[in-house]
Each structure stands twice: as structure tokens, then as C-alpha cells.
């Protein structure tokens, strides 16, 4: 019986206010690789990329993601350019939610990953729960007080 090839997967994310959508992408990613690395976006990088700080501080977010048995290694993600993460971790496939598919940022990601021989695989996006939706709900509640 021939051994299956090792596939290192990388799933980047802020993982702010950890919710079922995060668990779903980690679960689906882990099913498609032998080693799963989660790149947890730092507070500073989140501010640069999204224009706001996460609700949950980086140290807590990376601790939560590290504790999930689906994740083999959780590392800080410092940049929107995933080639920087690849330069130190040499993953084979990068997983993103299907909300990125066929978008400008998704096409840019695919081009950048193709430069280093990494394929991008899109996984079903959990539309009914997202950090953006949770943030908006918290903001509405706070403004009502």
C-alpha cells in the first residue's frame, strides 16, 4: 500500500469572536490536508487590512485557534501578502471562504499564490454567521444604550 503524499494547508484569518463559520473552515480545511497551519492575523495587520481592530485581542485569538485539535500549528499572520507566510512555512494549498471566489481580491490571491506554486481552494462560506455580522450587532446594541 502506497503512502499518501503529505499536503500542508494554510488557512489565514482574523478569527475574531470565534464562531461556527471559523470552525467550519478549519474543519473543511483539515479534511483536505495532512498538516493544517492557521495564520491568525495580528491586531496591527487587522487594522491595516480591515480598517479596524478586532474585538478579541490577538493573544486570545491565537490561543483559541491553537487549542482546536483540527489545527496543527497556529502562527501570527503579519501581512495581507500570503507569500510572506509561504516563505517561512512552504504550504501547498491555501484555503479561503467561497465569498472570495471570483472577486478582485480572490483573483489577486490566486495570482500571488501561483507565483510560488500554491493552489487556492475555496471552501463553502458560512453566510448565516460572520464576524462582520457579530460586530454590526454589537455596534447596534452599543448605540441603543
PDB file of C-alpha atoms in Angstrom:
ATOM      1  CA  UNK A   1       0.000   0.000   0.000  1.00  0.00           C
ATOM      2  CA  UNK A   2       1.424   3.344  -1.103  1.00  0.00           C
ATOM      3  CA  UNK A   3       1.615   6.164   1.452  1.00  0.00           C
ATOM      4  CA  UNK A   4      -0.436   9.267   0.733  1.00  0.00           C
ATOM      5  CA  UNK A   5       1.630  12.375  -0.040  1.00  0.00           C
ATOM      6  CA  UNK A   6       1.929  14.961   2.688  1.00  0.00           C
ATOM      7  CA  UNK A   7      -0.101  18.109   1.980  1.00  0.00           C
ATOM      8  CA  UNK A   8       0.441  21.214   4.084  1.00  0.00           C
ATOM      9  CA  UNK A   9      -2.546  23.536   4.159  1.00  0.00           C
ATOM     10  CA  UNK A  10      -2.735  27.139   5.287  1.00  0.00           C
ATOM     11  CA  UNK A  11      -5.887  28.950   6.358  1.00  0.00           C
ATOM     12  CA  UNK A  12      -5.497  32.642   7.167  1.00  0.00           C
ATOM     13  CA  UNK A  13      -7.978  34.633   9.190  1.00  0.00           C
ATOM     14  CA  UNK A  14      -8.532  37.091  11.977  1.00  0.00           C
ATOM     15  CA  UNK A  15     -10.706  34.529  13.800  1.00  0.00           C
ATOM     16  CA  UNK A  16     -12.266  37.391  15.738  1.00  0.00           C
ATOM     17  CA  UNK A  17     -15.174  36.475  18.028  1.00  0.00           C
ATOM     18  CA  UNK A  18     -14.646  32.800  17.161  1.00  0.00           C
ATOM     19  CA  UNK A  19     -17.866  31.364  15.716  1.00  0.00           C
ATOM     20  CA  UNK A  20     -19.273  28.454  13.701  1.00  0.00           C
ATOM     21  CA  UNK A  21     -18.020  29.903  10.391  1.00  0.00           C
ATOM     22  CA  UNK A  22     -14.468  29.755  11.717  1.00  0.00           C
ATOM     23  CA  UNK A  23     -14.952  26.200  12.936  1.00  0.00           C
ATOM     24  CA  UNK A  24     -16.434  25.205   9.571  1.00  0.00           C
ATOM     25  CA  UNK A  25     -13.490  26.495   7.539  1.00  0.00           C
ATOM     26  CA  UNK A  26     -10.978  24.897   9.920  1.00  0.00           C
ATOM     27  CA  UNK A  27     -12.843  21.585   9.765  1.00  0.00           C
ATOM     28  CA  UNK A  28     -13.143  21.611   5.972  1.00  0.00           C
ATOM     29  CA  UNK A  29      -9.515  22.675   5.586  1.00  0.00           C
ATOM     30  CA  UNK A  30      -8.227  19.932   7.887  1.00  0.00           C
ATOM     31  CA  UNK A  31     -10.101  17.321   5.832  1.00  0.00           C
ATOM     32  CA  UNK A  32      -8.128  18.355   2.739  1.00  0.00           C
ATOM     33  CA  UNK A  33      -4.559  18.259   4.044  1.00  0.00           C
ATOM     34  CA  UNK A  34      -2.284  16.254   6.306  1.00  0.00           C
ATOM     35  CA  UNK A  35      -0.997  19.283   8.237  1.00  0.00           C
ATOM     36  CA  UNK A  36      -3.048  22.423   8.829  1.00  0.00           C
ATOM     37  CA  UNK A  37      -1.442  25.754   9.658  1.00  0.00           C
ATOM     38  CA  UNK A  38      -3.734  28.590  10.747  1.00  0.00           C
ATOM     39  CA  UNK A  39      -2.408  32.075  10.165  1.00  0.00           C
ATOM     40  CA  UNK A  40      -4.003  34.288  12.819  1.00  0.00           C
ATOM     41  CA  UNK A  41      -3.911  37.937  11.755  1.00  0.00           C
ATOM     42  CA  UNK A  42      -2.257  40.213  14.308  1.00  0.00           C
ATOM     43  CA  UNK A  43      -4.129  43.214  15.680  1.00  0.00           C
ATOM     44  CA  UNK A  44      -1.906  45.615  13.711  1.00  0.00           C
ATOM     45  CA  UNK A  45      -2.320  43.689  10.450  1.00  0.00           C
ATOM     46  CA  UNK A  46      -6.085  43.546  11.000  1.00  0.00           C
ATOM     47  CA  UNK A  47      -6.159  47.321  11.407  1.00  0.00           C
ATOM     48  CA  UNK A  48      -4.133  47.712   8.186  1.00  0.00           C
ATOM     49  CA  UNK A  49      -6.278  45.237   6.197  1.00  0.00           C
ATOM     50  CA  UNK A  50      -9.767  45.926   7.523  1.00  0.00           C
ATOM     51  CA  UNK A  51      -9.531  49.425   8.936  1.00  0.00           C
ATOM     52  CA  UNK A  52     -10.471  48.359  12.458  1.00  0.00           C
ATOM     53  CA  UNK A  53      -9.045  46.425  15.363  1.00  0.00           C
ATOM     54  CA  UNK A  54     -10.553  43.053  16.236  1.00  0.00           C
ATOM     55  CA  UNK A  55     -12.854  42.815  19.260  1.00  0.00           C
ATOM     56  CA  UNK A  56     -10.827  39.962  20.788  1.00  0.00           C
ATOM     57  CA  UNK A  57      -7.090  40.702  21.263  1.00  0.00           C
ATOM     58  CA  UNK A  58      -4.531  38.744  19.231  1.00  0.00           C
ATOM     59  CA  UNK A  59      -3.090  36.795  22.191  1.00  0.00           C
ATOM     60  CA  UNK A  60      -6.533  35.392  22.991  1.00  0.00           C
ATOM     61  CA  UNK A  61      -7.435  34.669  19.350  1.00  0.00           C
ATOM     62  CA  UNK A  62      -4.238  32.717  18.696  1.00  0.00           C
ATOM     63  CA  UNK A  63      -4.656  30.793  21.950  1.00  0.00           C
ATOM     64  CA  UNK A  64      -8.206  29.793  20.956  1.00  0.00           C
ATOM     65  CA  UNK A  65      -7.180  28.703  17.462  1.00  0.00           C
ATOM     66  CA  UNK A  66      -4.155  26.812  18.840  1.00  0.00           C
ATOM     67  CA  UNK A  67      -6.417  24.852  21.194  1.00  0.00           C
ATOM     68  CA  UNK A  68      -8.559  23.468  18.373  1.00  0.00           C
ATOM     69  CA  UNK A  69      -7.479  19.904  17.579  1.00  0.00           C
ATOM     70  CA  UNK A  70      -8.096  20.438  13.849  1.00  0.00           C
ATOM     71  CA  UNK A  71      -5.172  22.891  13.756  1.00  0.00           C
ATOM     72  CA  UNK A  72      -1.640  21.513  13.826  1.00  0.00           C
ATOM     73  CA  UNK A  73       0.043  24.889  14.156  1.00  0.00           C
ATOM     74  CA  UNK A  74      -1.287  28.413  14.715  1.00  0.00           C
ATOM     75  CA  UNK A  75       1.040  31.247  13.776  1.00  0.00           C
ATOM     76  CA  UNK A  76       0.832  35.032  13.635  1.00  0.00           C
ATOM     77  CA  UNK A  77      -0.038  36.475  10.215  1.00  0.00           C
ATOM     78  CA  UNK A  78       1.559  39.882   9.781  1.00  0.00           C
ATOM     79  CA  UNK A  79       0.679  40.761   6.206  1.00  0.00           C
ATOM     80  CA  UNK A  80      -2.085  40.634   3.627  1.00  0.00           C
ATOM     81  CA  UNK A  81       0.519  39.192   1.240  1.00  0.00           C
ATOM     82  CA  UNK A  82       0.302  35.444   1.847  1.00  0.00           C
ATOM     83  CA  UNK A  83       3.609  34.906   0.029  1.00  0.00           C
ATOM     84  CA  UNK A  84       5.269  36.175   3.199  1.00  0.00           C
ATOM     85  CA  UNK A  85       3.693  33.350   5.223  1.00  0.00           C
ATOM     86  CA  UNK A  86       4.606  30.862   2.474  1.00  0.00           C
ATOM     87  CA  UNK A  87       8.253  31.991   2.566  1.00  0.00           C
ATOM     88  CA  UNK A  88       8.597  30.624   6.099  1.00  0.00           C
ATOM     89  CA  UNK A  89       6.090  27.753   6.062  1.00  0.00           C
ATOM     90  CA  UNK A  90       6.041  26.414   2.467  1.00  0.00           C
ATOM     91  CA  UNK A  91       2.412  25.247   2.398  1.00  0.00           C
ATOM     92  CA  UNK A  92       0.936  23.507  -0.647  1.00  0.00           C
ATOM     93  CA  UNK A  93      -2.613  24.840  -0.590  1.00  0.00           C
ATOM     94  CA  UNK A  94      -4.254  27.947   0.834  1.00  0.00           C
ATOM     95  CA  UNK A  95      -7.875  27.719   1.933  1.00  0.00           C
ATOM     96  CA  UNK A  96     -10.296  30.667   1.746  1.00  0.00           C
ATOM     97  CA  UNK A  97     -14.032  31.046   2.071  1.00  0.00           C
ATOM     98  CA  UNK A  98     -16.092  30.937  -1.104  1.00  0.00           C
ATOM     99  CA  UNK A  99     -17.028  34.593  -0.535  1.00  0.00           C
ATOM    100  CA  UNK A 100     -13.583  35.356  -2.030  1.00  0.00           C
ATOM    101  CA  UNK A 101     -14.195  33.306  -5.192  1.00  0.00           C
ATOM    102  CA  UNK A 102     -14.256  35.308  -8.432  1.00  0.00           C
ATOM    103  CA  UNK A 103     -13.581  38.619  -6.668  1.00  0.00           C
ATOM    104  CA  UNK A 104     -10.761  41.057  -7.303  1.00  0.00           C
ATOM    105  CA  UNK A 105      -9.042  40.135  -4.041  1.00  0.00           C
ATOM    106  CA  UNK A 106      -9.522  36.414  -4.757  1.00  0.00           C
ATOM    107  CA  UNK A 107      -8.001  36.728  -8.231  1.00  0.00           C
ATOM    108  CA  UNK A 108      -5.067  38.705  -6.794  1.00  0.00           C
ATOM    109  CA  UNK A 109      -4.564  36.000  -4.143  1.00  0.00           C
ATOM    110  CA  UNK A 110      -4.643  33.258  -6.807  1.00  0.00           C
ATOM    111  CA  UNK A 111      -2.039  35.112  -8.914  1.00  0.00           C
ATOM    112  CA  UNK A 112       0.269  35.640  -5.931  1.00  0.00           C
ATOM    113  CA  UNK A 113      -0.025  32.029  -4.808  1.00  0.00           C
ATOM    114  CA  UNK A 114       0.556  30.746  -8.353  1.00  0.00           C
ATOM    115  CA  UNK A 115       3.899  32.609  -8.311  1.00  0.00           C
ATOM    116  CA  UNK A 116       5.099  30.246  -5.560  1.00  0.00           C
ATOM    117  CA  UNK A 117       3.310  27.108  -6.778  1.00  0.00           C
ATOM    118  CA  UNK A 118       0.475  27.147  -4.223  1.00  0.00           C
ATOM    119  CA  UNK A 119      -3.098  26.427  -5.216  1.00  0.00           C
ATOM    120  CA  UNK A 120      -6.016  28.295  -3.672  1.00  0.00           C
ATOM    121  CA  UNK A 121      -9.006  26.197  -2.696  1.00  0.00           C
ATOM    122  CA  UNK A 122     -12.317  27.834  -1.864  1.00  0.00           C
ATOM    123  CA  UNK A 123     -14.495  26.293   0.815  1.00  0.00           C
ATOM    124  CA  UNK A 124     -18.179  26.973   1.498  1.00  0.00           C
ATOM    125  CA  UNK A 125     -18.694  30.256   3.309  1.00  0.00           C
ATOM    126  CA  UNK A 126     -20.998  30.146   6.340  1.00  0.00           C
ATOM    127  CA  UNK A 127     -23.291  33.027   5.379  1.00  0.00           C
ATOM    128  CA  UNK A 128     -25.562  32.997   8.430  1.00  0.00           C
ATOM    129  CA  UNK A 129     -22.767  33.860  10.904  1.00  0.00           C
ATOM    130  CA  UNK A 130     -19.748  36.095  10.378  1.00  0.00           C
ATOM    131  CA  UNK A 131     -17.539  38.342  12.475  1.00  0.00           C
ATOM    132  CA  UNK A 132     -18.832  41.307  10.459  1.00  0.00           C
ATOM    133  CA  UNK A 133     -22.423  40.432  11.368  1.00  0.00           C
ATOM    134  CA  UNK A 134     -21.488  39.987  15.038  1.00  0.00           C
ATOM    135  CA  UNK A 135     -19.600  43.313  15.035  1.00  0.00           C
ATOM    136  CA  UNK A 136     -22.608  45.100  13.487  1.00  0.00           C
ATOM    137  CA  UNK A 137     -24.928  43.594  16.095  1.00  0.00           C
ATOM    138  CA  UNK A 138     -22.630  44.726  18.917  1.00  0.00           C
ATOM    139  CA  UNK A 139     -22.433  48.232  17.435  1.00  0.00           C
ATOM    140  CA  UNK A 140     -26.253  48.441  17.187  1.00  0.00           C
ATOM    141  CA  UNK A 141     -26.623  47.287  20.787  1.00  0.00           C
ATOM    142  CA  UNK A 142     -23.999  49.747  21.993  1.00  0.00           C
ATOM    143  CA  UNK A 143     -25.635  52.665  20.193  1.00  0.00           C
ATOM    144  CA  UNK A 144     -29.012  51.738  21.700  1.00  0.00           C
ATOM    145  CA  UNK A 145     -27.648  52.075  25.236  1.00  0.00           C
TER     146      UNK A 145
END
